[in-house]
Short mmCIF file of C-alpha atoms in Angstrom, two decimals:
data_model
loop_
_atom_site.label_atom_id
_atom_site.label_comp_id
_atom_site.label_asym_id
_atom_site.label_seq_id
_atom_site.Cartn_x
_atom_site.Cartn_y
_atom_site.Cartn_z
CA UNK A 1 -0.59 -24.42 -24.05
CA UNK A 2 -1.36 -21.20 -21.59
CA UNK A 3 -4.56 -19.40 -21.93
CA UNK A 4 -2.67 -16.49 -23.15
CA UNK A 5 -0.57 -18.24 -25.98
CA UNK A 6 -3.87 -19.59 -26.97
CA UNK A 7 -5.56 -16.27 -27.48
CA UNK A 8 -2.65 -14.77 -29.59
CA UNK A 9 -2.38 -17.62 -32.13
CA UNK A 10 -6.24 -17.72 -32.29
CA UNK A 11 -6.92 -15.07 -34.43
CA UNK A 12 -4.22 -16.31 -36.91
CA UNK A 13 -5.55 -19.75 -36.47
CA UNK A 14 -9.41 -18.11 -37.63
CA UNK A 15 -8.07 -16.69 -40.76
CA UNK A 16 -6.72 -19.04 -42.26
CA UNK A 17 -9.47 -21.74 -41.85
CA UNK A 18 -11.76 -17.92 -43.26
CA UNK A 19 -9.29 -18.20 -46.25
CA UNK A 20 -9.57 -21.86 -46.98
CA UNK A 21 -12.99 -21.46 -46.93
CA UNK A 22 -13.71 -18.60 -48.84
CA UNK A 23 -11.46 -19.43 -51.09
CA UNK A 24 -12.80 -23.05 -51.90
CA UNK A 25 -16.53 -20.77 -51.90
CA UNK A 26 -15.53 -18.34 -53.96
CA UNK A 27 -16.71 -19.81 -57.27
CA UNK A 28 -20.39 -20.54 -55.63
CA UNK A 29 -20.55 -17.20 -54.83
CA UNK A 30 -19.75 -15.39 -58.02
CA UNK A 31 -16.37 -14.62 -57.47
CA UNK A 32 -13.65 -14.44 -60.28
CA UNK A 33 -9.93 -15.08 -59.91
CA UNK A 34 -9.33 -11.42 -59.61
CA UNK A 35 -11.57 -11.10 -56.23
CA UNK A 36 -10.15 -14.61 -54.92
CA UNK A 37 -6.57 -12.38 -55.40
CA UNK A 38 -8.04 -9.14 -53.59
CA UNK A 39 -9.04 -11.28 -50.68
CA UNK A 40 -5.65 -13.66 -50.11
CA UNK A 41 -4.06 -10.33 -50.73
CA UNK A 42 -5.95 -8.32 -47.41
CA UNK A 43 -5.45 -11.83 -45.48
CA UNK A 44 -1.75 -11.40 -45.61
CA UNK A 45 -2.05 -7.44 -44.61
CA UNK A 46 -3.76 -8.98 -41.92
CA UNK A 47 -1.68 -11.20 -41.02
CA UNK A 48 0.96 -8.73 -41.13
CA UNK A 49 -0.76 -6.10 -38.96
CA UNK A 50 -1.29 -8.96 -36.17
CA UNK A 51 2.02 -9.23 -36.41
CA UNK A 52 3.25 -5.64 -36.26
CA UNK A 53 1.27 -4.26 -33.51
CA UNK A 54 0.98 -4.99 -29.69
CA UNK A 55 -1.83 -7.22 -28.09
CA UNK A 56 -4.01 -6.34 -26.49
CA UNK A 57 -4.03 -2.90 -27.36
CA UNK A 58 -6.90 -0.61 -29.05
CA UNK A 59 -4.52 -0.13 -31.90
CA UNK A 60 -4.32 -3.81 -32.66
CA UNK A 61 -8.03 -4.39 -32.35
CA UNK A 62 -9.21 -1.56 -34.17
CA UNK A 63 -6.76 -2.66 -37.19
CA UNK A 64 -7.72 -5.90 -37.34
CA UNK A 65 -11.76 -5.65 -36.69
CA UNK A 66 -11.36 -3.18 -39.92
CA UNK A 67 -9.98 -5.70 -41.82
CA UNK A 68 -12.33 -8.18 -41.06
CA UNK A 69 -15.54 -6.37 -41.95
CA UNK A 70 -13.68 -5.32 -45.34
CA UNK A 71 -12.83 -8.87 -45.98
CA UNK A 72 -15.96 -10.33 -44.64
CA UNK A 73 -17.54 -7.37 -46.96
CA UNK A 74 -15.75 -9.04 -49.66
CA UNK A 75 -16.72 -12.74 -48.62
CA UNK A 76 -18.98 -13.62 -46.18
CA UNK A 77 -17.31 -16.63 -44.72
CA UNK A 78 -14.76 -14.01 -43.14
CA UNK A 79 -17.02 -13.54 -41.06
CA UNK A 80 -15.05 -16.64 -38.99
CA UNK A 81 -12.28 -14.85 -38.83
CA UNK A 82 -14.24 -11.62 -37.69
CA UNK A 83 -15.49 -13.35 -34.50
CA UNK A 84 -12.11 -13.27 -32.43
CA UNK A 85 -13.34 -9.52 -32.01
CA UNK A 86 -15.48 -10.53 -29.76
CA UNK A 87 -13.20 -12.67 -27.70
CA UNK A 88 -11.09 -9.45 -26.79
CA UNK A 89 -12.84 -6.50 -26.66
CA UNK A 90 -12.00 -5.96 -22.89
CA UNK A 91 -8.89 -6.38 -23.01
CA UNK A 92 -8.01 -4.35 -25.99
CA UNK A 93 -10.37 -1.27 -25.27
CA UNK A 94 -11.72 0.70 -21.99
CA UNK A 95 -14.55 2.38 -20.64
CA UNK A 96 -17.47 2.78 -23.54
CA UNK A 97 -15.45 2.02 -26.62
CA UNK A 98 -15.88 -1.72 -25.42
CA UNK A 99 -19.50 -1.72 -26.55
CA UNK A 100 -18.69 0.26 -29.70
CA UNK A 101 -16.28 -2.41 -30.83
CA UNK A 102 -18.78 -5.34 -29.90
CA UNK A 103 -21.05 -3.58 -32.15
CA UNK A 104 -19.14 -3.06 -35.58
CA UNK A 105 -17.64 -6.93 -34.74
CA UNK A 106 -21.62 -7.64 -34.31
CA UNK A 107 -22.03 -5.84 -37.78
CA UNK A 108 -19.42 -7.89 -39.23
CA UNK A 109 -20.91 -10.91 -37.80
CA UNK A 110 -24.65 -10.04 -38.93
CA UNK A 111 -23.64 -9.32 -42.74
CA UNK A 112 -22.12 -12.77 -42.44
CA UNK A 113 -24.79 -14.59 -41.46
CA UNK A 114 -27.35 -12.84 -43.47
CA UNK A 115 -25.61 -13.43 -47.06
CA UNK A 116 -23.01 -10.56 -47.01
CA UNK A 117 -22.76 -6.58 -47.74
CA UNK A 118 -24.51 -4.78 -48.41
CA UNK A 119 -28.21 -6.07 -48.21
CA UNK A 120 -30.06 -7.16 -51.06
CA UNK A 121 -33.62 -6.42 -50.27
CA UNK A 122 -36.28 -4.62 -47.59
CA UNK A 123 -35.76 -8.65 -45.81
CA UNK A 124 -32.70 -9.12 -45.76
CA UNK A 125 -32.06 -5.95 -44.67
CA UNK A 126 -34.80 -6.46 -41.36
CA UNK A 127 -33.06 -9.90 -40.88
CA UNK A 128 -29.35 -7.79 -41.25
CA UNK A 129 -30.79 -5.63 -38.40
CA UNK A 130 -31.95 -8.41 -36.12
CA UNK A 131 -28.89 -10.01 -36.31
CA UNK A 132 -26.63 -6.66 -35.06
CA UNK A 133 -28.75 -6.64 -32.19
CA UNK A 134 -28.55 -10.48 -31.81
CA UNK A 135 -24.76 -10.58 -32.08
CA UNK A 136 -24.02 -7.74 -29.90
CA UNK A 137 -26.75 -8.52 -27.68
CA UNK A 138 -25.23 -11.59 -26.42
CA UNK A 139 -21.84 -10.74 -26.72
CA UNK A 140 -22.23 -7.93 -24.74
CA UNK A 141 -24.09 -10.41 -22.42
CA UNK A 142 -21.58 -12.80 -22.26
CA UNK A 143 -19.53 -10.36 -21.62
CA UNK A 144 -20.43 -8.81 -18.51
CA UNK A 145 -21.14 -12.33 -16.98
CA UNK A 146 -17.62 -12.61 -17.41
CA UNK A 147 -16.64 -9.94 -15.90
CA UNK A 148 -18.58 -10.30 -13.26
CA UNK A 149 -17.09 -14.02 -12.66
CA UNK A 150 -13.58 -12.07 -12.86
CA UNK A 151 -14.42 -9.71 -10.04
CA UNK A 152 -16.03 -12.63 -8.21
CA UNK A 153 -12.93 -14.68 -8.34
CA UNK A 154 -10.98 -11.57 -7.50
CA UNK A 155 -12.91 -10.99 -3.97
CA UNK A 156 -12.19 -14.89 -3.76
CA UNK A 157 -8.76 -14.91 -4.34
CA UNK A 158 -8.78 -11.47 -1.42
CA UNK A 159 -10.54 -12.95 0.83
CA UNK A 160 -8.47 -16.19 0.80
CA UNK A 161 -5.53 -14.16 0.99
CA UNK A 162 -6.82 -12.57 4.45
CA UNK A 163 -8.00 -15.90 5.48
CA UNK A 164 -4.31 -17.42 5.03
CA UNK A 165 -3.12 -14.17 6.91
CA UNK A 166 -5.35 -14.88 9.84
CA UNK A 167 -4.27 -19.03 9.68
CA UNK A 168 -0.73 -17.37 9.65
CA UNK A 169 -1.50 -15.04 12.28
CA UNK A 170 -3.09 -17.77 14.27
CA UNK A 171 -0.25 -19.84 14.00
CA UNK A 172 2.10 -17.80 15.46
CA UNK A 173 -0.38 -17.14 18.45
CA UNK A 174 -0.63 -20.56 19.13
CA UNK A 175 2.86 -21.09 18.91
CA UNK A 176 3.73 -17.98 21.27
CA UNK A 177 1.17 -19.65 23.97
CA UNK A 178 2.34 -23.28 23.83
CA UNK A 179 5.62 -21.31 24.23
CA UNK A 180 4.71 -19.41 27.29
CA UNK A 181 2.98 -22.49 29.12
CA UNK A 182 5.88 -24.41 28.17
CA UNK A 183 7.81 -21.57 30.03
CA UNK A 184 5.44 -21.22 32.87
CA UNK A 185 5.34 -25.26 33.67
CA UNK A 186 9.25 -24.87 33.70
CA UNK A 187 8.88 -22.23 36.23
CA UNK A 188 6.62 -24.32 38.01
CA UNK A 189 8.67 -27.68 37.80
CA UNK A 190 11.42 -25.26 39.05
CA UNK A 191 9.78 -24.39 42.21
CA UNK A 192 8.69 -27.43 43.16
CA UNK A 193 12.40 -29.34 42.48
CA UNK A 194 13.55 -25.76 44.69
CA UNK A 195 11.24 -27.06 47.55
CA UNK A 196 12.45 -30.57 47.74
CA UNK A 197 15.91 -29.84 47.29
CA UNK A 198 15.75 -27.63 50.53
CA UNK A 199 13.45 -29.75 52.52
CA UNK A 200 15.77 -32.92 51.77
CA UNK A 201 19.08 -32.79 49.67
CA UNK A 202 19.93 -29.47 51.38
CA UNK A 203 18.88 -30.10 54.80
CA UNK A 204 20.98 -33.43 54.48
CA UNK A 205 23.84 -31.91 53.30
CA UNK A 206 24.02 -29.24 55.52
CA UNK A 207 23.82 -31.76 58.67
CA UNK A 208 26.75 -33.97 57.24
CA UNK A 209 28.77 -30.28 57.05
CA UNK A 210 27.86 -30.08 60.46
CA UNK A 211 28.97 -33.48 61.56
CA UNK A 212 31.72 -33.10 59.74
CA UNK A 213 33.04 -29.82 60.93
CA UNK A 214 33.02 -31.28 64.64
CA UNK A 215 34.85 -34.53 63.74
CA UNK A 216 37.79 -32.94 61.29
CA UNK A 217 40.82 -34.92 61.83
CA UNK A 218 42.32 -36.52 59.20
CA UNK A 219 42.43 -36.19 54.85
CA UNK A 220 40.14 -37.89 54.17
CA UNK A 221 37.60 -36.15 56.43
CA UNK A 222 38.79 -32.82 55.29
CA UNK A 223 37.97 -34.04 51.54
CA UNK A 224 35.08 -34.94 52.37
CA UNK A 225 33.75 -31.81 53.98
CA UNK A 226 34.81 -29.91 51.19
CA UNK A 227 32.69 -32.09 49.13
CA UNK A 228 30.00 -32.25 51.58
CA UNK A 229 30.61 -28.00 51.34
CA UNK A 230 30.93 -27.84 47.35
CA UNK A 231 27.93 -29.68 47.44
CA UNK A 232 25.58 -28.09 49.75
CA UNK A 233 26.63 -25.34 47.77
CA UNK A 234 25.85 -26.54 44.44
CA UNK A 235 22.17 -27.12 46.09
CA UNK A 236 21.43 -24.38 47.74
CA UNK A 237 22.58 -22.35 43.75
CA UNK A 238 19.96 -24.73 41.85
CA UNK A 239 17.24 -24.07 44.52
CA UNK A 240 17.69 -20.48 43.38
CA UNK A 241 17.60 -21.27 39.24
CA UNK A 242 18.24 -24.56 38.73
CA UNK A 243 21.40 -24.14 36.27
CA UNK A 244 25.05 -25.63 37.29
CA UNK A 245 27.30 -23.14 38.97
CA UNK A 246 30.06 -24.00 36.87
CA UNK A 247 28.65 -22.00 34.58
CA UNK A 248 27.99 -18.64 36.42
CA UNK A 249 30.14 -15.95 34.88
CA UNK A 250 31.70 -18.95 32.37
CA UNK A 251 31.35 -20.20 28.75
CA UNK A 252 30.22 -24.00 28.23
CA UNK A 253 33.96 -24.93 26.98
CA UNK A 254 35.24 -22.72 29.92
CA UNK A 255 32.81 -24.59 32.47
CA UNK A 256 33.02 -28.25 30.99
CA UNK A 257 36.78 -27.71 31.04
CA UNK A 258 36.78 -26.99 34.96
CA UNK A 259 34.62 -29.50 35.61
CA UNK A 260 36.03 -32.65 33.80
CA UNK A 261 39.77 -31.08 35.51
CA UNK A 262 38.04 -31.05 38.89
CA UNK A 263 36.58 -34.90 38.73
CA UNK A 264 40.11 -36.05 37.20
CA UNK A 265 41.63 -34.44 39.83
CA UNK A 266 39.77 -35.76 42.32
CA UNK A 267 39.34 -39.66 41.27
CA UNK A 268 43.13 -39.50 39.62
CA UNK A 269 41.73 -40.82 36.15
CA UNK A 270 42.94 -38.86 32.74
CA UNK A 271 40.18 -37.12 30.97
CA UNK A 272 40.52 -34.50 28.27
CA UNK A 273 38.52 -32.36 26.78
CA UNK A 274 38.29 -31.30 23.09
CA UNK A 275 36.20 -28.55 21.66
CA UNK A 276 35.28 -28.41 17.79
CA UNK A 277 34.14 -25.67 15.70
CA UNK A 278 32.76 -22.36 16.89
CA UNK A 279 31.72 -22.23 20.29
CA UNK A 280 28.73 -19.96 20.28
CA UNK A 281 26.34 -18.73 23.34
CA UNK A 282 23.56 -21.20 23.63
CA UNK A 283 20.26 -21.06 25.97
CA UNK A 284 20.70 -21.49 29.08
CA UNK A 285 18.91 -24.76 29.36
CA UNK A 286 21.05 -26.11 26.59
CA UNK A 287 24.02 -25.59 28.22
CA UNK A 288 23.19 -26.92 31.49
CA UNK A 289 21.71 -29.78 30.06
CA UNK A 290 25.16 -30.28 27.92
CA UNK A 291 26.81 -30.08 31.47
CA UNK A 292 25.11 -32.01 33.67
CA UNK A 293 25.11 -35.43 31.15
CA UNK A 294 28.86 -34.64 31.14
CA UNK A 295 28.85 -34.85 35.15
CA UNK A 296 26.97 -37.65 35.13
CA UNK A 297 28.40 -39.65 32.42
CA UNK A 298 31.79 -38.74 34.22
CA UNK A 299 30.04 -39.85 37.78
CA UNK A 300 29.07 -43.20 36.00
CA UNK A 301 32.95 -43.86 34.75
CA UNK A 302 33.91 -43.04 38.41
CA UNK A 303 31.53 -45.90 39.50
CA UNK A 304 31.30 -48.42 37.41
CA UNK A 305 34.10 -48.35 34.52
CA UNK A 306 37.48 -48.72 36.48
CA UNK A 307 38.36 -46.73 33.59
CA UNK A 308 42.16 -45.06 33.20
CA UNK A 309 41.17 -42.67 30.84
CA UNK A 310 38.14 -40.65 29.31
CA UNK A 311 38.06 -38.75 26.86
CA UNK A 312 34.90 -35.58 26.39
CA UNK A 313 34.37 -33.94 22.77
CA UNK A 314 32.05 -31.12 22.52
CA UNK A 315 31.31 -30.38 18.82
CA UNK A 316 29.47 -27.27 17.42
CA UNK A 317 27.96 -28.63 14.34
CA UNK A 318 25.83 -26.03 12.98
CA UNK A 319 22.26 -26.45 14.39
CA UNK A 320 23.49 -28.68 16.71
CA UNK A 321 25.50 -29.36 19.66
CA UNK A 322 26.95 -32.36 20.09
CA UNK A 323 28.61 -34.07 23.51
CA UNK A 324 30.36 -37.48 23.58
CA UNK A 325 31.95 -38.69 26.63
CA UNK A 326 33.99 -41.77 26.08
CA UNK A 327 36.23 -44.29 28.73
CA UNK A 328 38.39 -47.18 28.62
CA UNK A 329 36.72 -48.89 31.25
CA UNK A 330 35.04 -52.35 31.77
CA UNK A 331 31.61 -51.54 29.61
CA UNK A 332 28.55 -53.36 30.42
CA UNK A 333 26.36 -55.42 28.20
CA UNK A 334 23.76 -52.62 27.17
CA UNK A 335 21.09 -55.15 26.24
CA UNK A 336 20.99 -56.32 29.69
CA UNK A 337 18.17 -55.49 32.09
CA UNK A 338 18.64 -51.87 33.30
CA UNK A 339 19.07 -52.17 37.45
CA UNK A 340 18.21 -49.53 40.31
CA UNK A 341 21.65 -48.10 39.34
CA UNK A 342 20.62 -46.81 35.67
CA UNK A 343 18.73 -44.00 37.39
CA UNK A 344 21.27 -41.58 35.81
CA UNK A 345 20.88 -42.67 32.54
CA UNK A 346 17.31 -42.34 32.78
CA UNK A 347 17.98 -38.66 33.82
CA UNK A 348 20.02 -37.93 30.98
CA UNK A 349 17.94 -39.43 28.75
CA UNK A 350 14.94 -37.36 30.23
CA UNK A 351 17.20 -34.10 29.84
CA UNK A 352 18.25 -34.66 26.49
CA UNK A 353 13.91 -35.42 25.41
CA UNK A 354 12.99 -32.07 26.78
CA UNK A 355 14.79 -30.28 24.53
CA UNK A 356 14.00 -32.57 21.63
CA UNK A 357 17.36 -34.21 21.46
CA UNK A 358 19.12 -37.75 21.13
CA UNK A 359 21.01 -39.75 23.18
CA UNK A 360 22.73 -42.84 22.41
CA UNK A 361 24.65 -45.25 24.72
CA UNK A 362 27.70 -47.92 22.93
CA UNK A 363 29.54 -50.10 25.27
CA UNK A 364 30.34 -53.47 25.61
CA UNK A 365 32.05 -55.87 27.79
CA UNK A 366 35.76 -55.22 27.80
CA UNK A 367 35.54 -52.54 25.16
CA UNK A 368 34.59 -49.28 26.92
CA UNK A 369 31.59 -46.78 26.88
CA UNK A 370 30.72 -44.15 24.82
CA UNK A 371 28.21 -41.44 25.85
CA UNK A 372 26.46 -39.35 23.23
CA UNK A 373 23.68 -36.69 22.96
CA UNK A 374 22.98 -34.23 20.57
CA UNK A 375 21.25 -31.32 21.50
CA UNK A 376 19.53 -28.37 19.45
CA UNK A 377 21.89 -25.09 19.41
CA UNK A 378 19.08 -23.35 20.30
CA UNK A 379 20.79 -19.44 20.46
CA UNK A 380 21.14 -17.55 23.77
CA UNK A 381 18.29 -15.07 23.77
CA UNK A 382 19.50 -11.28 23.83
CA UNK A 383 19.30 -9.51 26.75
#
């Protein structure tokens, strides 16, 4: 039971051990039937005015602390029932009218426990008096240290509330700066990858272009230099921001569509491509990540599958994205000892990490490959 259900059936709880009591006394202190009656009967208007009024409230209190000194006036072992005024003086009353209620409950509470109203004698009287001051004394003692834990507990609780701000706060700081080093070591990685490209891939490429260009004679030379072209191309673009030119000026569907059409086209194998769900504009890193496994997965059919047919599925699954690239070729035994030649898988599987992804490789001898990574749909950021 809840602190606060405990203090509301308290008081009802007090009275009627008071009643039991005084009742069971009331022969041993004089009392006839017709006093035993008066007293049961104020017990149930008490019980009644509990009822019938609000708690806390001063109206309540001040009702029911009457009652008590009347019945503790009328029997002295009331003066149980009486004490619940002191439990709930500050909540019932404000400002000064606190103390004056602690001191008529300590009045109740010292005719109790000196042998009831009014005094008999000069003693009993002095020993009446010591007891209001006793009574209120430490109730009004007891009180204040409780209210004094209360405001303690309240600066606590504030002060734990700023301190879960500034953890909050903190949190996102820390998260903005792994952010922007994260950022800033991509930038870095970015211009170092720029300088290699140029001082090698590039500055191979564009020889072969030039050898090319002065020995053009036949088909297969021409397709060649416009590979050699396309290319040198494609390199000199990533040197610039590192993201496939497929995708300048093109949606992910749009670009993977061109793309897959361009190797079919040019290695006379049947792919298709099938989009699911709701394309959406995703970071630029996811979607040249998305790309790039599907030109290398495709670049690994062309190789090694003798495949007739491939199939690519790019699925928009809610917070993911999902690409599975899929041939009828030869497979491989994938719990063989990866060779020199697995350096694209490793790539893919490098991509796919950095963005906190999966990829997962099924083949088999005879049976085919299938390619699949899933990749946070991380959203474009606005412009």
């Amino acid at each position: 039971m809840s602190e606060e259900r405990w203090m509301a059936w308290l008081p009802f709880g007090l009275l009627g051990l008071a009643t039991a009591v005084a009742t069971t006394a009331a022969p041993a202190l004089g009392d006839d039937a017709a006093d035993v009656r008066w007293t049961i009967a104020l017990s149930a208007v008490t019980v009644l005015w509990m009822l019938a009024t609000p708690r806390p409230s001063a109206l309540h209190y001040v009702g029911r602390t009457a009652l008590a000194f009347v019945l503790t006036w009328l029997n002295p072992f009331y003066g149980v029932f009486g004490f619940v005024g002191f439990l709930d003086a500050y909540e019932s009353l404000k400002g000064r009218w606190v103390y004056v209620g602690m001191l008529v409950v300590g009045v109740t509470q010292a005719g109790s426990q000196s042998g009831g109203f009014p005094p008999d004698d000069a003693t009993q009287m002095w020993v009446f008096l010591a007891l209001i001051g006793l009574n209120a004394g430490l109730a009004t003692a007891f009180m204040k240290m409780g209210m004094r834990t209360e405001e303690r507990n309240a600066e606590l609780e504030r002060l734990n509330t700023e301190l879960e701000a500034a953890l909050a706060e903190n949190d996102a700081l820390q998260e903005r700066l792994v952010e922007q080093a994260r950022r800033t070591g991509v930038q870095e990685e970015r211009a170092r990858l720029a300088r290699e490209i140029h001082d090698t891939t590039a500055q191979s490429l564009a020889g072969i272009v030039t050898q090319l260009e002065a020995a053009v004679g036949g088909e297969r030379q021409e397709r060649a230099l416009r590979l050699a072209r396309e290319a040198l191309a494609e390199a000199r673009r990533s040197m610039q921001d590192l993201s496939p030119g497929d995708l300048d000026g093109a949606t992910l569907p749009d670009a993977l569509a061109g793309a897959v059409a361009a190797w079919s086209s040019d290695h006379g194998v049947r792919a298709d491509v099938v989009v699911t769900g709701d394309a959406v504009a995703l970071h630029p890193e996811v979607e040249a990540t998305v790309l790039r496994i599907a030109q290398e997965s495709l670049t690994n059919v062309a190789k090694h599958a003798g495949a007739a047919r491939v199939g690519v599925t790019l699925s928009y699954d809610g917070d993911e994205v999902v690409l599975d690239v899929r041939d009828d070729g030869v497979g491989f035994d994938t719990s063989a000892p990866a060779g020199s030649s697995s350096f694209g898988l490793r790539g893919m599987r490098q991509r796919v990490a950095r963005l906190a992804g999966d990829l997962t490789l099924e083949s088999s001898p005879g049976r085919g490959t299938a390619v699949s990574a899933r990749l946070p749909a991380l959203a474009r950021e606005a412009a």
